[in-house]
């Protein structure tokens, strides 16, 4: 992206006046000045009509104007989801958050971030923009969108004949609607609608890739920043099968059937209107409870349906075809991406809780192998596979890739946490936001310490500097930063930027990429694993995961 492209739209609106109060076409918003962070925030901004009542399982509808000054000083509802305390959130959840630096400069680049959580949990408040916006001199937007069966639900009884309403991709349509809101409104906050980077982590990263694959997003996004998310879509038939499975669960819970066979009989003998009526009568929490844990498995909760309107039939096989855009992109993963999922498996969780996981050498090496191979396969699925296909589809657009290693060096974090988690899924988020009271506060004590603060802060500064350059120019490289090579530029395959730090300073260098066939070859020969353990990894722990080809 050249300088002229970056500055397009500077003169579109000249009405940002460094004020907490902004006037949109819908009405006025009153935000909050974050003095310590040198930022202004507008939190809980509605971007679509609440998807409740007759708008449940419909494409998002345009927000209606309001007559009073709307307070945007606190977060609003997340989508309905299951927490440790039970169901939380609301169907009335279509809100976004905006942060900008506390100065009068206009025409700033825009970062729209999509949260992770398997498309069943999370919210826009998971990614804090209060420090990131002034540090990168950009506008940061985070989005709440419908999750679980409220966001991705495709049942034949709900069909209306409208291709958007019938798509089942309501959460993805929310995201695209939010991007349209950004195009129409971000200039009122001092942002440049001609320089929008769509970013996300985990499920949010997969949603970002899917949004850019959709023909509905044409012209809405100019760059991508994808953290731990690969190419995943689901066949519509799988979605319909899961919707019927959820319906069977609800029938059993409501006492309308005593067993699965009776539930199937009930479904077979009811009209579409009767089934739709029953589905609409249920509260959103009952659907969230029916889905449960998904664990990186599309079969557990199919979403991002190839409906032919929102997502093309064939999914990412369409990349670069039929006018589908390929944009400048950064792809990232963490070095022990799979550790939280391995530790969450009932077997390893039990071994950890009873103390055997770290005390017994055989169990320790088994877990280390599970984390190593699961992480390498997951990381290569998220980065190497996407990078190669992106380059093949559009070689003229730059691709940059990184792997986050912080937490694996001896002495940087608590040794027990290093063994169990290391550079785990999502651990790179606070290094970009600069907010170490956020995501990492959920990790055990011994991760964020005074001892590792110098190196940790320096690495965070480097990572935000790379991000700033990419937001402004489309190239993360800049003065004073270790050079980040484009994907495919090195014949020796040093295509990955390794991001790490010891206790005192950042350690950033180019590193070799992972090859899936090499990972599988090493897995077959690893002397740490017995034949039974190897089979268990392949048929149980990895089976059905996004990265595993059964």
Coordinates of C-alpha atoms in Angstrom, one line a residue:
X1 CA 0.0 0.0 0.0
X2 CA 1.5 3.3 -1.1
X3 CA 1.3 6.6 0.7
X4 CA -1.4 8.0 -1.6
X5 CA -3.6 5.0 -0.8
X6 CA -3.0 5.4 2.9
X7 CA -4.1 9.0 2.8
X8 CA -7.2 8.6 0.6
X9 CA -10.3 9.7 2.5
X10 CA -8.5 12.3 4.6
X11 CA -10.8 15.0 3.3
X12 CA -14.0 12.9 3.4
X13 CA -14.9 14.2 6.9
X14 CA -13.1 17.1 8.6
X15 CA -15.3 17.1 11.7
X16 CA -13.2 15.1 14.2
X17 CA -12.4 17.6 16.9
X18 CA -10.6 15.7 19.6
X19 CA -13.7 15.3 21.7
X20 CA -15.4 12.5 23.5
X21 CA -18.6 13.5 21.8
X22 CA -19.0 12.5 18.2
X23 CA -22.0 13.0 15.9
X24 CA -22.8 10.1 13.6
X25 CA -25.7 9.9 11.1
X26 CA -27.6 7.9 13.7
X27 CA -27.1 10.4 16.6
X28 CA -24.5 11.5 19.1
X29 CA -22.2 9.3 21.1
X30 CA -20.4 10.3 24.3
X31 CA -17.2 8.4 24.9
X32 CA -14.6 8.4 27.7
X33 CA -11.1 10.0 27.9
X34 CA -8.5 7.5 29.1
X35 CA -6.0 10.1 30.4
X36 CA -3.3 7.7 31.6
X37 CA -3.4 5.8 28.3
X38 CA -3.6 9.0 26.2
X39 CA -6.6 7.7 24.4
X40 CA -10.3 8.2 23.9
X41 CA -12.7 5.3 23.9
X42 CA -16.3 4.8 22.7
X43 CA -17.5 1.5 24.3
X44 CA -20.7 -0.4 23.5
X45 CA -21.5 1.3 20.3
X46 CA -24.5 -0.3 18.6
X47 CA -23.9 -1.2 14.9
X48 CA -27.0 -3.2 14.1
X49 CA -30.5 -3.8 15.4
X50 CA -30.6 -6.2 18.4
X51 CA -31.1 -9.7 16.8
X52 CA -33.9 -10.6 19.1
X53 CA -37.5 -11.8 18.6
X54 CA -38.3 -12.1 14.9
X55 CA -34.7 -11.0 14.1
X56 CA -33.2 -14.2 15.7
X57 CA -31.5 -16.2 13.0
X58 CA -31.7 -13.3 10.5
X59 CA -29.0 -11.3 8.8
X60 CA -28.2 -8.1 10.8
X61 CA -30.5 -5.2 10.2
X62 CA -29.4 -1.5 10.0
X63 CA -29.4 0.4 13.2
X64 CA -32.1 3.0 13.7
X65 CA -31.3 6.6 14.7
X66 CA -31.5 7.7 18.3
X67 CA -32.7 11.1 19.5
X68 CA -30.7 11.5 22.7
X69 CA -27.0 11.5 23.3
X70 CA -26.0 7.9 23.7
X71 CA -23.5 7.0 26.5
X72 CA -20.6 4.9 25.1
X73 CA -18.6 4.8 28.3
X74 CA -18.9 1.1 29.2
X75 CA -18.9 -2.2 27.5
X76 CA -22.2 -3.8 26.5
X77 CA -23.4 -7.3 26.4
X78 CA -21.4 -10.2 24.9
X79 CA -23.3 -12.9 23.0
X80 CA -24.8 -15.7 25.0
X81 CA -22.2 -18.2 26.1
X82 CA -21.3 -20.6 28.9
X83 CA -18.9 -19.5 31.6
X84 CA -17.6 -21.3 34.7
X85 CA -20.5 -19.7 36.5
X86 CA -23.1 -20.8 33.9
X87 CA -24.8 -18.9 31.0
X88 CA -23.8 -15.3 30.5
X89 CA -24.4 -12.6 27.9
X90 CA -27.4 -11.7 25.9
X91 CA -28.9 -12.0 22.4
X92 CA -28.8 -8.2 22.3
X93 CA -25.1 -8.2 21.7
X94 CA -24.3 -6.4 18.4
X95 CA -22.0 -3.7 19.8
X96 CA -18.5 -2.6 19.0
X97 CA -15.8 -0.6 20.8
X98 CA -13.6 2.2 19.3
X99 CA -10.3 3.6 20.7
X100 CA -8.2 6.3 19.2
X101 CA -5.2 8.5 20.3
X102 CA -6.0 11.6 22.3
X103 CA -4.9 14.1 19.6
X104 CA -6.6 15.8 16.7
X105 CA -4.9 14.0 13.8
X106 CA -7.2 12.7 11.2
X107 CA -7.1 10.0 8.5
X108 CA -5.6 7.4 10.8
X109 CA -5.3 3.7 9.8
X110 CA -8.0 1.4 11.2
X111 CA -7.5 -2.0 12.9
X112 CA -10.7 -4.0 13.3
X113 CA -10.1 -7.0 15.7
X114 CA -12.2 -10.1 16.0
X115 CA -11.9 -12.0 19.3
X116 CA -11.3 -15.7 19.6
X117 CA -13.2 -18.4 21.6
X118 CA -14.1 -21.1 19.1
X119 CA -17.1 -19.0 17.9
X120 CA -18.8 -20.1 21.1
X121 CA -17.3 -17.7 23.7
X122 CA -15.4 -14.4 24.0
X123 CA -16.2 -10.7 23.3
X124 CA -14.7 -7.5 22.0
X125 CA -13.5 -6.5 25.4
X126 CA -10.9 -9.4 25.2
X127 CA -8.7 -7.2 23.1
X128 CA -7.9 -3.9 24.7
X129 CA -7.2 -1.0 22.4
X130 CA -6.5 1.7 25.0
X131 CA -2.7 1.4 24.8
X132 CA -2.5 0.0 21.3
X133 CA -4.2 2.9 19.6
X134 CA -1.8 5.7 20.8
X135 CA 1.2 3.4 20.5
X136 CA 0.5 2.7 16.8
X137 CA -1.3 6.0 16.1
X138 CA -4.3 4.2 14.8
X139 CA -8.0 3.6 15.4
X140 CA -8.7 0.2 17.1
X141 CA -12.2 -1.3 16.7
X142 CA -13.3 -4.6 18.4
X143 CA -16.5 -6.3 17.6
X144 CA -19.1 -8.4 19.5
X145 CA -20.9 -10.8 17.1
X146 CA -23.3 -13.7 17.6
X147 CA -21.8 -16.9 18.9
X148 CA -22.8 -20.5 19.1
X149 CA -26.2 -21.5 17.7
X150 CA -27.3 -17.9 17.8
X151 CA -24.4 -17.1 15.3
X152 CA -24.1 -20.3 13.3
X153 CA -27.3 -22.3 12.9
X154 CA -28.7 -23.8 9.8
X155 CA -32.0 -25.7 10.1
X156 CA -34.3 -26.4 7.1
X157 CA -37.4 -25.3 9.2
X158 CA -36.0 -21.8 9.4
X159 CA -35.8 -21.2 5.7
X160 CA -37.5 -18.1 4.4
X161 CA -36.3 -17.9 0.8
X162 CA -33.9 -15.0 1.6
X163 CA -30.3 -16.2 0.9
X164 CA -28.8 -14.2 3.7
X165 CA -31.3 -15.1 6.3
X166 CA -31.1 -18.8 5.2
X167 CA -27.3 -18.9 5.2
X168 CA -26.9 -19.8 8.8
X169 CA -23.8 -17.6 8.9
X170 CA -25.2 -15.0 11.2
X171 CA -22.0 -14.3 13.2
X172 CA -20.1 -13.8 9.9
X173 CA -22.8 -11.5 8.6
X174 CA -22.5 -9.5 11.8
X175 CA -18.8 -9.1 11.2
X176 CA -19.4 -8.0 7.6
X177 CA -22.1 -5.6 8.8
X178 CA -19.6 -4.1 11.3
X179 CA -17.1 -3.6 8.5
X180 CA -19.7 -1.7 6.5
X181 CA -20.4 0.4 9.7
X182 CA -16.6 1.2 9.8
X183 CA -16.7 2.3 6.1
X184 CA -19.6 4.6 6.8
X185 CA -18.6 6.0 10.2
X186 CA -15.0 5.6 11.1
X187 CA -14.0 9.0 9.6
X188 CA -16.1 10.7 12.3
X189 CA -13.6 9.2 14.8
X190 CA -10.7 10.4 12.7
X191 CA -10.1 7.1 10.9
X192 CA -9.4 6.4 7.2
X193 CA -12.0 4.1 5.6
X194 CA -9.5 3.5 2.8
X195 CA -7.0 1.9 5.1
X196 CA -8.7 -0.9 7.1
X197 CA -6.8 -3.9 8.5
X198 CA -9.0 -6.8 9.6
X199 CA -7.4 -8.8 12.4
X200 CA -8.4 -11.7 14.6
X201 CA -7.1 -14.4 16.9
X202 CA -8.0 -18.1 16.8
X203 CA -11.7 -18.3 15.7
X204 CA -11.6 -14.6 15.1
X205 CA -8.7 -15.1 12.7
X206 CA -10.6 -17.8 10.9
X207 CA -13.6 -15.5 10.7
X208 CA -11.3 -12.7 9.3
X209 CA -10.1 -15.1 6.5
X210 CA -13.7 -16.2 5.8
X211 CA -14.9 -12.6 5.8
X212 CA -12.4 -11.7 3.1
X213 CA -13.3 -14.8 1.1
X214 CA -17.0 -13.7 1.1
X215 CA -18.0 -11.6 -2.0
X216 CA -20.1 -9.5 0.5
X217 CA -16.9 -7.9 1.9
X218 CA -15.6 -6.5 -1.4
X219 CA -13.9 -3.2 -0.8
X220 CA -14.3 -3.3 3.0
X221 CA -10.9 -4.6 4.0
X222 CA -7.4 -3.7 2.6
X223 CA -5.0 -5.8 4.7
X224 CA -5.2 -8.8 7.1
X225 CA -3.4 -9.6 10.4
X226 CA -4.2 -13.2 11.3
X227 CA -3.2 -14.8 14.6
X228 CA -3.5 -18.5 15.0
X229 CA -6.3 -19.1 12.5
X230 CA -6.4 -21.2 9.3
X231 CA -8.7 -22.1 6.5
X232 CA -11.8 -23.7 8.0
X233 CA -15.3 -23.9 6.5
X234 CA -18.1 -26.4 6.9
X235 CA -20.4 -28.0 4.4
X236 CA -24.0 -26.8 4.8
X237 CA -25.1 -30.4 5.2
X238 CA -22.9 -30.8 8.3
X239 CA -24.5 -27.7 9.7
X240 CA -28.0 -29.0 9.2
X241 CA -27.1 -32.4 10.7
X242 CA -25.8 -30.6 13.8
X243 CA -28.9 -28.4 14.0
X244 CA -31.0 -31.5 14.1
X245 CA -28.8 -33.0 16.8
X246 CA -29.2 -29.8 18.9
X247 CA -33.0 -30.0 18.3
X248 CA -33.0 -33.6 19.6
X249 CA -31.1 -32.5 22.7
X250 CA -33.6 -29.8 23.3
X251 CA -36.6 -32.2 22.9
X252 CA -35.0 -34.6 25.4
X253 CA -34.3 -31.7 27.9
X254 CA -37.9 -30.4 27.6
X255 CA -39.4 -33.9 28.1
X256 CA -41.0 -33.9 24.6
X257 CA -39.1 -37.1 23.9
X258 CA -37.8 -39.9 26.1
X259 CA -35.0 -41.1 23.9
X260 CA -33.3 -40.2 20.6
X261 CA -35.6 -42.4 18.5
X262 CA -38.7 -40.6 20.0
X263 CA -37.0 -37.3 19.2
X264 CA -36.5 -38.3 15.6
X265 CA -40.1 -39.4 15.4
X266 CA -41.2 -36.0 16.8
X267 CA -39.2 -34.2 14.2
X268 CA -40.4 -36.4 11.3
X269 CA -44.1 -35.8 12.3
X270 CA -43.9 -32.0 12.7
X271 CA -44.2 -29.3 10.1
X272 CA -41.5 -26.7 9.5
X273 CA -43.7 -24.1 11.1
X274 CA -44.1 -26.2 14.3
X275 CA -40.3 -26.9 14.5
X276 CA -39.4 -23.3 13.9
X277 CA -41.9 -22.3 16.6
X278 CA -40.3 -24.6 19.1
X279 CA -36.8 -23.4 18.2
X280 CA -37.9 -19.7 18.7
X281 CA -39.5 -20.5 22.1
X282 CA -36.2 -21.7 23.6
X283 CA -34.0 -19.3 25.4
X284 CA -30.5 -18.7 23.9
X285 CA -28.7 -20.3 26.9
X286 CA -30.3 -23.7 26.2
X287 CA -28.6 -23.7 22.8
X288 CA -25.3 -22.7 24.3
X289 CA -25.6 -25.6 26.8
X290 CA -26.5 -28.0 24.0
X291 CA -23.3 -27.3 22.1
X292 CA -20.8 -27.6 25.0
X293 CA -17.0 -27.7 24.4
X294 CA -15.8 -27.7 20.8
X295 CA -12.1 -28.3 21.2
X296 CA -10.9 -27.2 17.7
X297 CA -13.3 -29.7 16.1
X298 CA -15.7 -28.6 13.4
X299 CA -17.8 -31.7 13.9
X300 CA -18.5 -30.6 17.5
X301 CA -19.8 -27.2 16.3
X302 CA -20.0 -26.7 12.5
X303 CA -19.8 -23.0 11.5
X304 CA -18.7 -20.9 8.6
X305 CA -21.0 -22.7 6.2
X306 CA -20.4 -22.9 2.5
X307 CA -23.9 -21.7 1.7
X308 CA -23.1 -20.3 -1.7
X309 CA -24.0 -16.7 -0.9
X310 CA -22.0 -15.6 2.2
X311 CA -19.2 -18.2 1.7
X312 CA -18.7 -19.7 -1.8
X313 CA -19.3 -23.4 -2.3
X314 CA -15.9 -25.0 -2.0
X315 CA -14.7 -22.6 0.6
X316 CA -11.1 -21.5 0.3
X317 CA -10.6 -23.5 -2.9
X318 CA -12.0 -20.3 -4.4
X319 CA -9.1 -18.2 -3.1
X320 CA -8.0 -15.9 -5.9
X321 CA -10.7 -17.1 -8.3
X322 CA -13.8 -15.3 -9.6
X323 CA -12.5 -12.0 -8.4
X324 CA -12.0 -13.2 -4.8
X325 CA -9.4 -10.8 -3.4
X326 CA -6.0 -11.7 -1.9
X327 CA -4.6 -8.9 0.3
X328 CA -1.4 -8.1 2.0
X329 CA -1.4 -10.4 5.0
X330 CA 0.5 -11.2 8.3
X331 CA 0.1 -14.7 9.6
X332 CA 1.1 -15.7 13.1
X333 CA 1.1 -18.6 15.5
X334 CA 2.6 -19.5 18.8
X335 CA 5.3 -22.2 19.3
X336 CA 3.4 -24.4 21.7
X337 CA 0.0 -23.6 20.2
X338 CA -1.6 -26.9 21.3
X339 CA -0.5 -26.9 25.0
X340 CA -3.8 -25.6 26.4
X341 CA -5.8 -28.1 24.3
X342 CA -3.6 -31.1 25.3
X343 CA -3.7 -30.1 29.0
X344 CA -7.5 -29.9 28.7
X345 CA -7.8 -33.5 27.5
X346 CA -9.3 -35.6 30.3
X347 CA -6.4 -38.0 30.3
X348 CA -3.6 -35.3 30.7
X349 CA -5.8 -33.2 32.9
X350 CA -6.2 -36.1 35.3
X351 CA -2.5 -36.9 35.2
X352 CA -1.7 -33.2 36.0
X353 CA -4.2 -33.0 38.9
X354 CA -2.9 -36.2 40.5
X355 CA 0.7 -35.0 40.1
X356 CA 1.9 -37.7 37.8
X357 CA 2.3 -35.5 34.7
X358 CA 5.5 -33.8 36.0
X359 CA 6.7 -36.5 38.4
X360 CA 6.8 -39.6 36.2
X361 CA 9.3 -39.5 33.4
X362 CA 7.1 -41.6 31.0
X363 CA 4.1 -39.3 31.5
X364 CA 6.2 -36.2 31.2
X365 CA 7.8 -37.2 27.9
X366 CA 4.4 -38.4 26.5
X367 CA 2.9 -35.0 27.3
X368 CA 5.9 -33.2 25.8
X369 CA 5.5 -35.2 22.6
X370 CA 1.8 -34.5 22.4
X371 CA 2.3 -30.7 22.8
X372 CA 5.2 -30.7 20.4
X373 CA 3.5 -32.5 17.5
X374 CA 0.0 -31.0 18.2
X375 CA 1.6 -27.5 18.2
X376 CA 3.7 -28.0 15.1
X377 CA 0.7 -29.4 13.1
X378 CA -1.6 -26.7 14.4
X379 CA 0.9 -23.9 13.7
X380 CA 1.7 -25.2 10.3
X381 CA -2.0 -25.4 9.5
X382 CA -2.4 -21.8 10.7
X383 CA 0.6 -20.3 8.9
X384 CA 2.6 -22.4 6.5
X385 CA -0.5 -23.9 4.7
X386 CA -2.2 -20.5 4.5
X387 CA 0.9 -18.7 3.4
X388 CA 1.6 -21.1 0.6
X389 CA -1.9 -21.0 -0.8
X390 CA -2.1 -17.3 -0.4
X391 CA 1.1 -16.8 -2.4
X392 CA -0.1 -19.3 -5.0
X393 CA -3.4 -17.4 -5.4
X394 CA -1.9 -13.9 -5.4
X395 CA 1.9 -13.7 -5.6
X396 CA 1.9 -10.0 -6.0
X397 CA 0.5 -9.4 -2.5
X398 CA 3.1 -9.6 0.3
X399 CA 2.8 -12.4 2.9
X400 CA 4.7 -12.1 6.2
X401 CA 4.7 -14.8 8.9
X402 CA 5.8 -15.0 12.6
X403 CA 6.0 -17.5 15.3
X404 CA 5.8 -16.4 19.0
X405 CA 8.3 -18.3 21.3
X406 CA 8.2 -16.2 24.5
X407 CA 8.0 -18.4 27.6
X408 CA 10.0 -21.4 26.3
X409 CA 13.5 -20.2 27.4
X410 CA 14.9 -21.4 30.7
X411 CA 14.4 -18.9 33.5
X412 CA 11.9 -16.6 31.8
X413 CA 8.7 -18.0 33.4
X414 CA 8.0 -20.5 36.2
X415 CA 9.4 -23.9 35.1
X416 CA 6.2 -25.8 35.8
X417 CA 4.2 -23.4 33.7
X418 CA 6.8 -23.5 31.0
X419 CA 6.4 -27.3 30.9
X420 CA 2.6 -27.2 30.8
X421 CA 1.9 -24.2 28.7
X422 CA 5.0 -22.5 27.3
X423 CA 4.2 -20.1 24.4
X424 CA 0.6 -21.1 24.4
X425 CA -2.4 -20.3 22.3
X426 CA -3.3 -16.6 22.7
X427 CA -0.1 -15.7 24.6
X428 CA 0.9 -13.2 21.9
X429 CA -2.2 -11.1 22.3
X430 CA -1.0 -8.9 25.3
X431 CA 2.4 -8.4 23.6
X432 CA 0.5 -6.5 20.9
X433 CA -2.0 -4.7 23.1
X434 CA 0.6 -3.9 25.7
X435 CA -2.0 -4.8 28.3
X436 CA -0.5 -7.5 30.5
X437 CA -3.3 -7.3 33.0
X438 CA -5.6 -8.7 30.4
X439 CA -5.2 -12.1 28.8
X440 CA -2.1 -13.2 30.8
X441 CA -3.8 -12.4 34.1
X442 CA -5.8 -15.6 33.5
X443 CA -2.5 -17.6 33.4
X444 CA -1.0 -18.9 36.7
X445 CA 1.3 -16.7 38.8
X446 CA 4.8 -17.0 37.5
X447 CA 4.2 -15.9 33.9
X448 CA 4.2 -12.1 34.2
X449 CA 7.0 -11.2 36.7
X450 CA 9.2 -8.2 37.5
X451 CA 12.2 -10.4 36.6
X452 CA 11.1 -10.9 33.0
X453 CA 9.6 -7.4 32.6
X454 CA 12.6 -5.8 30.7
X455 CA 12.8 -8.5 28.0
X456 CA 9.0 -8.9 27.9
X457 CA 8.4 -5.1 27.5
X458 CA 11.1 -4.8 24.8
X459 CA 9.6 -7.7 22.8
X460 CA 6.1 -6.1 23.2
X461 CA 7.5 -2.8 21.9
X462 CA 9.0 -4.6 18.9
X463 CA 5.8 -6.4 18.1
X464 CA 3.7 -3.2 18.3
X465 CA 6.2 -1.4 16.1
X466 CA 5.9 -4.1 13.4
X467 CA 2.1 -3.9 13.7
X468 CA 2.2 -0.1 13.4
X469 CA 4.2 -0.2 10.2
X470 CA 1.9 -2.8 8.7
X471 CA -1.2 -0.7 9.6
X472 CA 0.2 2.4 8.1
X473 CA 2.0 1.1 5.0
X474 CA 1.2 -2.6 4.4
X475 CA 4.8 -3.6 5.2
X476 CA 5.9 -4.3 8.9
X477 CA 9.5 -3.3 8.3
X478 CA 10.8 0.0 9.5
X479 CA 13.9 1.8 10.9
X480 CA 15.4 0.2 13.9
X481 CA 13.6 -3.1 13.5
X482 CA 15.2 -6.5 12.6
X483 CA 14.3 -7.1 9.0
X484 CA 11.2 -9.2 8.4
X485 CA 11.5 -11.1 5.1
X486 CA 8.5 -11.7 2.9
X487 CA 7.3 -15.3 2.6
X488 CA 9.1 -17.1 -0.2
X489 CA 11.9 -14.6 -0.4
X490 CA 14.6 -16.9 1.1
X491 CA 15.7 -19.9 -0.9
X492 CA 16.9 -21.5 2.4
X493 CA 13.2 -21.3 3.7
X494 CA 13.9 -18.9 6.5
X495 CA 10.5 -17.5 6.1
X496 CA 9.3 -17.2 9.7
X497 CA 10.1 -14.3 12.0
X498 CA 10.8 -15.8 15.4
X499 CA 9.6 -13.5 18.3
X500 CA 11.2 -14.2 21.6
X501 CA 12.9 -12.6 24.6
X502 CA 15.1 -13.6 27.5
X503 CA 14.8 -11.8 30.9
X504 CA 16.6 -8.7 29.7
X505 CA 16.0 -8.1 26.0
X506 CA 14.1 -9.1 22.9
X507 CA 15.5 -11.9 20.6
X508 CA 14.1 -11.5 17.1
X509 CA 15.4 -13.4 14.1
X510 CA 14.3 -15.2 10.9
X511 CA 13.7 -19.0 11.3
X512 CA 12.8 -22.0 9.2
X513 CA 9.3 -22.9 8.4
X514 CA 7.6 -26.2 9.3
X515 CA 6.7 -28.8 6.7
X516 CA 3.7 -31.0 7.6
X517 CA 5.3 -34.1 6.0
X518 CA 8.4 -33.6 8.1
X519 CA 6.3 -33.3 11.3
X520 CA 4.4 -36.5 10.5
X521 CA 7.6 -38.3 9.7
X522 CA 9.2 -37.3 13.0
X523 CA 6.0 -38.3 14.9
X524 CA 6.2 -41.8 13.4
X525 CA 9.9 -42.3 14.5
X526 CA 9.9 -40.5 17.9
X527 CA 11.5 -42.9 20.4
X528 CA 9.7 -41.2 23.3
X529 CA 6.4 -42.7 22.2
X530 CA 5.3 -46.3 22.4
X531 CA 3.1 -47.7 19.5
X532 CA 0.0 -47.4 21.7
X533 CA 0.8 -43.8 22.7
X534 CA 1.4 -42.9 19.0
X535 CA -2.0 -44.5 18.1
X536 CA -3.7 -42.7 21.0
X537 CA -2.4 -39.3 19.8
X538 CA -3.6 -39.9 16.2
X539 CA -7.0 -41.5 17.0
X540 CA -8.0 -39.6 20.0
X541 CA -6.1 -36.4 20.9
X542 CA -5.6 -35.1 17.4
X543 CA -8.7 -36.8 15.8
X544 CA -11.2 -34.4 14.3
X545 CA -9.1 -31.3 15.0
X546 CA -8.9 -28.6 12.3
X547 CA -5.2 -29.5 11.6
X548 CA -5.6 -33.3 11.5
X549 CA -6.5 -35.1 8.3
X550 CA -8.1 -38.3 9.6

